Coordinates of N, CA, C and O in Angstrom, one line a residue:
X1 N -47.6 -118.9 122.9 CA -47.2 -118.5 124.2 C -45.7 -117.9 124.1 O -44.8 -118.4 123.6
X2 N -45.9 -116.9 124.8 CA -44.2 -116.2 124.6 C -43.3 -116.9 125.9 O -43.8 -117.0 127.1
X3 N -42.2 -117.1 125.5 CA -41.5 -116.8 126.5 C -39.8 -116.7 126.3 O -39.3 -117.2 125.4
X4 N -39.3 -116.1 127.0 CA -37.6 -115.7 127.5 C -37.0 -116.2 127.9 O -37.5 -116.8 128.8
X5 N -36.2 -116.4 127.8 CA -35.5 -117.6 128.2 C -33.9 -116.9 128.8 O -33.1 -116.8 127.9
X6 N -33.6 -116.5 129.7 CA -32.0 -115.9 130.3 C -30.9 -117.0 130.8 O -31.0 -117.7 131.8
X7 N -29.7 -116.9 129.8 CA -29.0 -117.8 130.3 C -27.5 -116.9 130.2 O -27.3 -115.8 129.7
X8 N -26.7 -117.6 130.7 CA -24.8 -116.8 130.6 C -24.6 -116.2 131.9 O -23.6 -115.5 132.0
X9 N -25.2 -116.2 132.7 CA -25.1 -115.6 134.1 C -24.2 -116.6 135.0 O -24.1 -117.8 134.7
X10 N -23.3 -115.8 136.4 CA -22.4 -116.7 137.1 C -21.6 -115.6 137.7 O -22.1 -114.5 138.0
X11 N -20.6 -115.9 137.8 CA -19.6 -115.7 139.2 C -18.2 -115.2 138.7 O -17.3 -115.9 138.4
X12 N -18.3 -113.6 138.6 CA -16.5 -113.4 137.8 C -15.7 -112.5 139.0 O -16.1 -112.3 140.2
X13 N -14.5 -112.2 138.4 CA -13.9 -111.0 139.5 C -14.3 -110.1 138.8 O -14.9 -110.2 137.8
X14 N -13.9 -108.8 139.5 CA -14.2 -107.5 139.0 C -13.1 -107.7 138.1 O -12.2 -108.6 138.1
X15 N -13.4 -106.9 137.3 CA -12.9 -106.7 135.7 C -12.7 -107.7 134.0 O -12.2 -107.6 132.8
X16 N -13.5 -108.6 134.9 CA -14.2 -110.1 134.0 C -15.3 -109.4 133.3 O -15.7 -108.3 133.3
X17 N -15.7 -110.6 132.4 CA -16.5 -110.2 131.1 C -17.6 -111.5 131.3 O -17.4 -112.6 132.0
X18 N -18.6 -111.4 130.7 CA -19.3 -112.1 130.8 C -20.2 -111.6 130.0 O -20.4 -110.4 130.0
X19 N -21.3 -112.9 128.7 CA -22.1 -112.6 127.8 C -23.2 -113.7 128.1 O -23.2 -114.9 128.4
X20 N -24.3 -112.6 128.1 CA -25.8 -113.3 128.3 C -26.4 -113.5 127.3 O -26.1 -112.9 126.3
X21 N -27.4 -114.4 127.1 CA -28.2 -114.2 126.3 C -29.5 -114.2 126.6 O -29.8 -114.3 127.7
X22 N -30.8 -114.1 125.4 CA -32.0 -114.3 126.3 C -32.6 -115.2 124.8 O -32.3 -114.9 123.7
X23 N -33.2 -115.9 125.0 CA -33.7 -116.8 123.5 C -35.2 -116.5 123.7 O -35.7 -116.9 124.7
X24 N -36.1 -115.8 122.6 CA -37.4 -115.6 122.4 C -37.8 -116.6 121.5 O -37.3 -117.0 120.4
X25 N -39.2 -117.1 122.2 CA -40.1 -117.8 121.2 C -41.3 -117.5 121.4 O -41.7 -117.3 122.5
X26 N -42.2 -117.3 120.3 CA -43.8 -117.1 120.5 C -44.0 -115.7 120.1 O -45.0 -115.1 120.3
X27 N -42.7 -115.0 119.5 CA -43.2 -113.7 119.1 C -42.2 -113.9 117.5 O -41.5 -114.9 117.2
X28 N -42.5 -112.9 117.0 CA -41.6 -112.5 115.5 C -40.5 -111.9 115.7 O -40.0 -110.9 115.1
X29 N -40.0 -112.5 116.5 CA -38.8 -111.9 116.8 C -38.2 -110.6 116.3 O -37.8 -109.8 117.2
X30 N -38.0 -110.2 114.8 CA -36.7 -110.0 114.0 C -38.1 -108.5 114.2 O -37.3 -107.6 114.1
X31 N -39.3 -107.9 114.4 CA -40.2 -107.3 114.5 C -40.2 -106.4 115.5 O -40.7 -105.3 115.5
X32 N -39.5 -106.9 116.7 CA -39.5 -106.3 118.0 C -38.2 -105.7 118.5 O -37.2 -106.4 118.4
X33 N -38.2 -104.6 118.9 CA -37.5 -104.2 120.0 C -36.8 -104.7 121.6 O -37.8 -104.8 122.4
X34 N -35.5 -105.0 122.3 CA -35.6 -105.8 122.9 C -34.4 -105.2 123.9 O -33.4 -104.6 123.6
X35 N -35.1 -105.6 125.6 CA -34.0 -104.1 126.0 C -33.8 -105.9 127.2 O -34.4 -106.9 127.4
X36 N -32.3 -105.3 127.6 CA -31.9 -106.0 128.8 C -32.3 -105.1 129.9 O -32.2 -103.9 129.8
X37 N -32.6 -105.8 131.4 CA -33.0 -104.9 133.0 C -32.4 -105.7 134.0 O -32.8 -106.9 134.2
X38 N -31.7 -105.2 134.5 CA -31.1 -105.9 136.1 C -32.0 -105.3 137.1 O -32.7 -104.3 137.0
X39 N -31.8 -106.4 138.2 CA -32.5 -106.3 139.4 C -31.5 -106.1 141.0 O -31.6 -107.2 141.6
X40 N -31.1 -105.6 141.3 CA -29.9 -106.0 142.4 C -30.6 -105.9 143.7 O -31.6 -105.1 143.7
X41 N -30.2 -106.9 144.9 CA -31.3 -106.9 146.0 C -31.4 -105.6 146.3 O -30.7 -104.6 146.4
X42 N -32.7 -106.2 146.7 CA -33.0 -104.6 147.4 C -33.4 -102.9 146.5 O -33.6 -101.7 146.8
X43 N -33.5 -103.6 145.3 CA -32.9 -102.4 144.3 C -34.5 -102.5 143.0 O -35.1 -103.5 142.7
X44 N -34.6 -101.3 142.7 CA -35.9 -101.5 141.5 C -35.3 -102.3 140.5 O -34.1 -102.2 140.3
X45 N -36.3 -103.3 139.6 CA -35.4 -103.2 138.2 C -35.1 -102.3 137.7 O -35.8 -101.4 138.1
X46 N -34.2 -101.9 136.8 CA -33.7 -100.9 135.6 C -33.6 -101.6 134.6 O -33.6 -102.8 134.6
X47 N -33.3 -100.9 133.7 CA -33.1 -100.8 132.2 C -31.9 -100.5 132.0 O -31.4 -99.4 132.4
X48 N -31.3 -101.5 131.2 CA -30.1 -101.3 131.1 C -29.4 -101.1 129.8 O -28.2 -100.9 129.7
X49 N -30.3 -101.1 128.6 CA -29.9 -101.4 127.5 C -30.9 -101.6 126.5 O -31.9 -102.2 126.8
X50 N -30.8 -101.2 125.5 CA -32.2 -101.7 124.1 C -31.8 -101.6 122.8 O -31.4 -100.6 122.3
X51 N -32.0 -102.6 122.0 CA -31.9 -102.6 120.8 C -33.0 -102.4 119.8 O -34.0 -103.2 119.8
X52 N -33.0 -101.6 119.1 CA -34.5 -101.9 118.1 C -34.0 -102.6 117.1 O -32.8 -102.7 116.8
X53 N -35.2 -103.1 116.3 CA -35.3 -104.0 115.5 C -34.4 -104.2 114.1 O -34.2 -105.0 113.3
X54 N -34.0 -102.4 114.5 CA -33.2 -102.0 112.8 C -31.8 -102.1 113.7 O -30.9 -101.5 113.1
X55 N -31.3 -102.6 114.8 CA -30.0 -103.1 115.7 C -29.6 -101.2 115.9 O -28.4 -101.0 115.7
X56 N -30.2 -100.3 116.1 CA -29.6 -99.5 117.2 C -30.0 -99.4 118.4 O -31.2 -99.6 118.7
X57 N -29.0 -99.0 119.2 CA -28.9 -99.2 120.6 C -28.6 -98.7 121.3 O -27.5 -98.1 120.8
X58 N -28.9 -98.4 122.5 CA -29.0 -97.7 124.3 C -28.4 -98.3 125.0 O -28.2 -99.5 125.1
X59 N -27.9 -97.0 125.8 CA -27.4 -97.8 127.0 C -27.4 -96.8 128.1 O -27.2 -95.6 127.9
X60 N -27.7 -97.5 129.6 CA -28.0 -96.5 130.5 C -26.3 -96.2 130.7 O -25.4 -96.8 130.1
X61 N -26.2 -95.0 131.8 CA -24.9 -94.5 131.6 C -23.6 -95.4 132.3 O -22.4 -95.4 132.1
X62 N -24.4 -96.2 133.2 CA -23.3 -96.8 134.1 C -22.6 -97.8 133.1 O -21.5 -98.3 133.1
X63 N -23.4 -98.0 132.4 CA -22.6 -99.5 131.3 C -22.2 -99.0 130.1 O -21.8 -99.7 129.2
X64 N -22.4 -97.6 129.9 CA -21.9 -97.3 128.4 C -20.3 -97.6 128.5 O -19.7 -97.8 129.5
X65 N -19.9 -97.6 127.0 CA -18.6 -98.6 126.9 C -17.5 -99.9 127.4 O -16.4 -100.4 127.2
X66 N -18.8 -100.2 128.4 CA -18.9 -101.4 129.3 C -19.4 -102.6 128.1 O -18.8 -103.4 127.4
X67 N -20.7 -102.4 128.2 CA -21.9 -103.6 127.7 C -21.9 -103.2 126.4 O -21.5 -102.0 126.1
X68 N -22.2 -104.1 125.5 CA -22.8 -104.5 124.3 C -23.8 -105.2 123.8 O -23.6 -106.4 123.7
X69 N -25.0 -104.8 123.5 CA -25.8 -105.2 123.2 C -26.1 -105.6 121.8 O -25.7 -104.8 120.8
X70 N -26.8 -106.9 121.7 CA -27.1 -107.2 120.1 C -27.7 -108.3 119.7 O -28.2 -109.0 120.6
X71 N -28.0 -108.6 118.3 CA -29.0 -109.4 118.4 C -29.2 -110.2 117.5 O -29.4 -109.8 116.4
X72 N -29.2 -111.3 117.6 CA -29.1 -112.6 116.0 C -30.4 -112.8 115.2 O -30.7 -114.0 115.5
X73 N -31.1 -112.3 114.5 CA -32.8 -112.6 114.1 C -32.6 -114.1 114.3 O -33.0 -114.9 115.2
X74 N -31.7 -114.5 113.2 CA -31.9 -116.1 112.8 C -32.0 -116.8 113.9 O -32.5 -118.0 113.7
X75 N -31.5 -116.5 115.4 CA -31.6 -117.4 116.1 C -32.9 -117.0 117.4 O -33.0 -117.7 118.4
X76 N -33.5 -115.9 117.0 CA -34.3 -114.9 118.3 C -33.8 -114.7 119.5 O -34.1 -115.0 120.7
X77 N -32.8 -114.1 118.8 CA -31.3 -114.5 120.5 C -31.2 -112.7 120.7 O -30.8 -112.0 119.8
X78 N -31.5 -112.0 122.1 CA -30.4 -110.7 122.2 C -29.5 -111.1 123.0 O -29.9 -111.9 123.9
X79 N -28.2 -110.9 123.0 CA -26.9 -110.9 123.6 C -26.9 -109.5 124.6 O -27.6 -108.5 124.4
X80 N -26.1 -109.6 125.4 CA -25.1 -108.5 126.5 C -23.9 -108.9 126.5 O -23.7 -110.0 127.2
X81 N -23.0 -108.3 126.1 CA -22.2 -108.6 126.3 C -21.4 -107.7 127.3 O -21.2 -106.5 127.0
X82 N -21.1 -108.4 128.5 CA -20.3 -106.9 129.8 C -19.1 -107.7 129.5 O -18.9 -108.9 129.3
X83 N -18.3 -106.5 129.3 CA -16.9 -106.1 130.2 C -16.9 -105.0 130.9 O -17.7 -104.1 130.8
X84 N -15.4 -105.0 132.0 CA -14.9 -104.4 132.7 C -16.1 -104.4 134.0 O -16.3 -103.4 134.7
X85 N -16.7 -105.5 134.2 CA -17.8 -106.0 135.4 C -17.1 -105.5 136.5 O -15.9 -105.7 136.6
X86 N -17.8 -104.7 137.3 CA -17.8 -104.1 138.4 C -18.4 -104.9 139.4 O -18.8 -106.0 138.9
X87 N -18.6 -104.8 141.2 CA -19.4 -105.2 141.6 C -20.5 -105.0 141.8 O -21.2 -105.8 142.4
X88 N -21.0 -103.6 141.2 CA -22.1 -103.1 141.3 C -22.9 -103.0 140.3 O -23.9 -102.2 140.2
X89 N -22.3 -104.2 139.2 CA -23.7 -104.8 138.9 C -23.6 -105.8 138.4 O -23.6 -106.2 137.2
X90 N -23.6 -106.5 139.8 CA -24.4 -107.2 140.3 C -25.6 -107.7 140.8 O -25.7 -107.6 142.0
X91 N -26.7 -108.3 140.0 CA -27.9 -108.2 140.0 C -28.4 -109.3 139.1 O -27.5 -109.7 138.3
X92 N -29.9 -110.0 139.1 CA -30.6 -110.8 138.2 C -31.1 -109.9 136.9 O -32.1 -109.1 136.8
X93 N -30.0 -110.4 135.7 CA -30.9 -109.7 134.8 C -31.5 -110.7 134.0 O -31.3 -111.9 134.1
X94 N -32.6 -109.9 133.0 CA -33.8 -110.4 132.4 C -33.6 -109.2 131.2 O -33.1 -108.1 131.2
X95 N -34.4 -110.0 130.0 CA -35.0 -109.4 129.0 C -36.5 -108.9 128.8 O -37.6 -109.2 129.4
X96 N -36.4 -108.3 127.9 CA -38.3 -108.2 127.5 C -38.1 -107.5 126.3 O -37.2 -107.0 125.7
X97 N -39.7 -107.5 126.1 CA -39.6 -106.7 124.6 C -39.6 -105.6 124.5 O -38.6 -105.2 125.1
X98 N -40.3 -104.6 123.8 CA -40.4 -103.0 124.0 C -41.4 -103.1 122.7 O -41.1 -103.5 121.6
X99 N -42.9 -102.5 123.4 CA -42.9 -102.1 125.0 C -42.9 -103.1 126.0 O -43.7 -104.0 125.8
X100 N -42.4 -103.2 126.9 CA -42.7 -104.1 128.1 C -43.7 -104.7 128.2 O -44.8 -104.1 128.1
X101 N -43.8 -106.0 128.4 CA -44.7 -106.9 128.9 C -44.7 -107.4 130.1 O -43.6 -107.8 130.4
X102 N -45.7 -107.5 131.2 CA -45.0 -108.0 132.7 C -45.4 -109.3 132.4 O -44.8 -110.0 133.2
X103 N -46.1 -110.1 131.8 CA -46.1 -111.3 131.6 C -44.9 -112.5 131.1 O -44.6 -113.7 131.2
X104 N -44.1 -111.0 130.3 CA -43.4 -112.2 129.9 C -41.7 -112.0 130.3 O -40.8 -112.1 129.5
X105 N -41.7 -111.7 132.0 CA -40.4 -112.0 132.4 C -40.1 -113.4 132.7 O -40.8 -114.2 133.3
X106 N -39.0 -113.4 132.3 CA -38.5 -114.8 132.5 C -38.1 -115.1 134.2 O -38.7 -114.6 135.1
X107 N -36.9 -115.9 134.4 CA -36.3 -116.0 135.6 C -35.2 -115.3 135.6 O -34.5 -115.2 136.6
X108 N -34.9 -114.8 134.3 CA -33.5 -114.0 135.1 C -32.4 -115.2 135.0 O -32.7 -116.4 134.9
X109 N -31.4 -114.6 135.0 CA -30.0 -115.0 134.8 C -29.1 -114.4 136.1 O -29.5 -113.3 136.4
X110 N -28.2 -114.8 136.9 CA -28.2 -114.1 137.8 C -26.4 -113.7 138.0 O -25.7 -114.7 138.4
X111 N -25.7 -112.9 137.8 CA -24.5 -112.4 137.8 C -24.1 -111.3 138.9 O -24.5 -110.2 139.2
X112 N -23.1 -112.3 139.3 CA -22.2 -111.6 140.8 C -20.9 -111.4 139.9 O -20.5 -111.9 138.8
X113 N -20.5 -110.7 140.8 CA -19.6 -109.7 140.3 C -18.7 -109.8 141.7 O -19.1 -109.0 142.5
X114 N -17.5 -110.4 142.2 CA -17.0 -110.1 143.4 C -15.4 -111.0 143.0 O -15.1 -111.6 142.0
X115 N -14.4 -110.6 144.5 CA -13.0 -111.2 144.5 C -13.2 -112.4 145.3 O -12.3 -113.1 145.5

């Protein structure tokens, strides 16, 4: 059984940093591709980010040189790491694999962004 696990989410000011993680079990981890997606109310998920398996990586444009994405095999961990957090994104994010599975979203991690 796969599942995700999102944790590092909370409450900064604008221009705070904050690193997520998401912990996979039930897949091969070090095999798969692995993108981070925020959700903000009211708002579609997006795609925010992806690492493939050989650690290169994407980023949508609002978070380039913002976010960092990356990824530990040994521990089936992908990281985010944001700086320079804005309030506008602000949003529940989650991981998944690539290709996407809708089965295996987690609950999300949930990061506000405000003064």
């Amino acid at each position: 059984q796969v599942q995700l696990v999102e944790s590092g989410g909370g409450l900064v000011q604008p221009g705070g940093s904050l690193r997520l993680s998401c912990a996979a079990s039930g897949i091969i981890f070090r095999f798969i591709a692995m993108d981070w997606y925020r959700q903000a109310p009211g708002k579609e998920r997006e795609l925010v980010a992806g690492i493939t398996r050989g650690g290169s990586t994407n980023y949508q444009d609002s978070v380039k040189g913002r976010f960092t994405i990356s990824r530990d095999n040994a521990k089936n961990t992908v990281y985010l790491q944001m700086n320079s957090l804005k309030p506008e994104d602000t949003a529940v994010y989650y991981c998944n694999t690539v290709p996407r599975v809708d089965n295996y979203w987690g609950q999300g991690t949930q990061v506000t962004v405000s003064s």
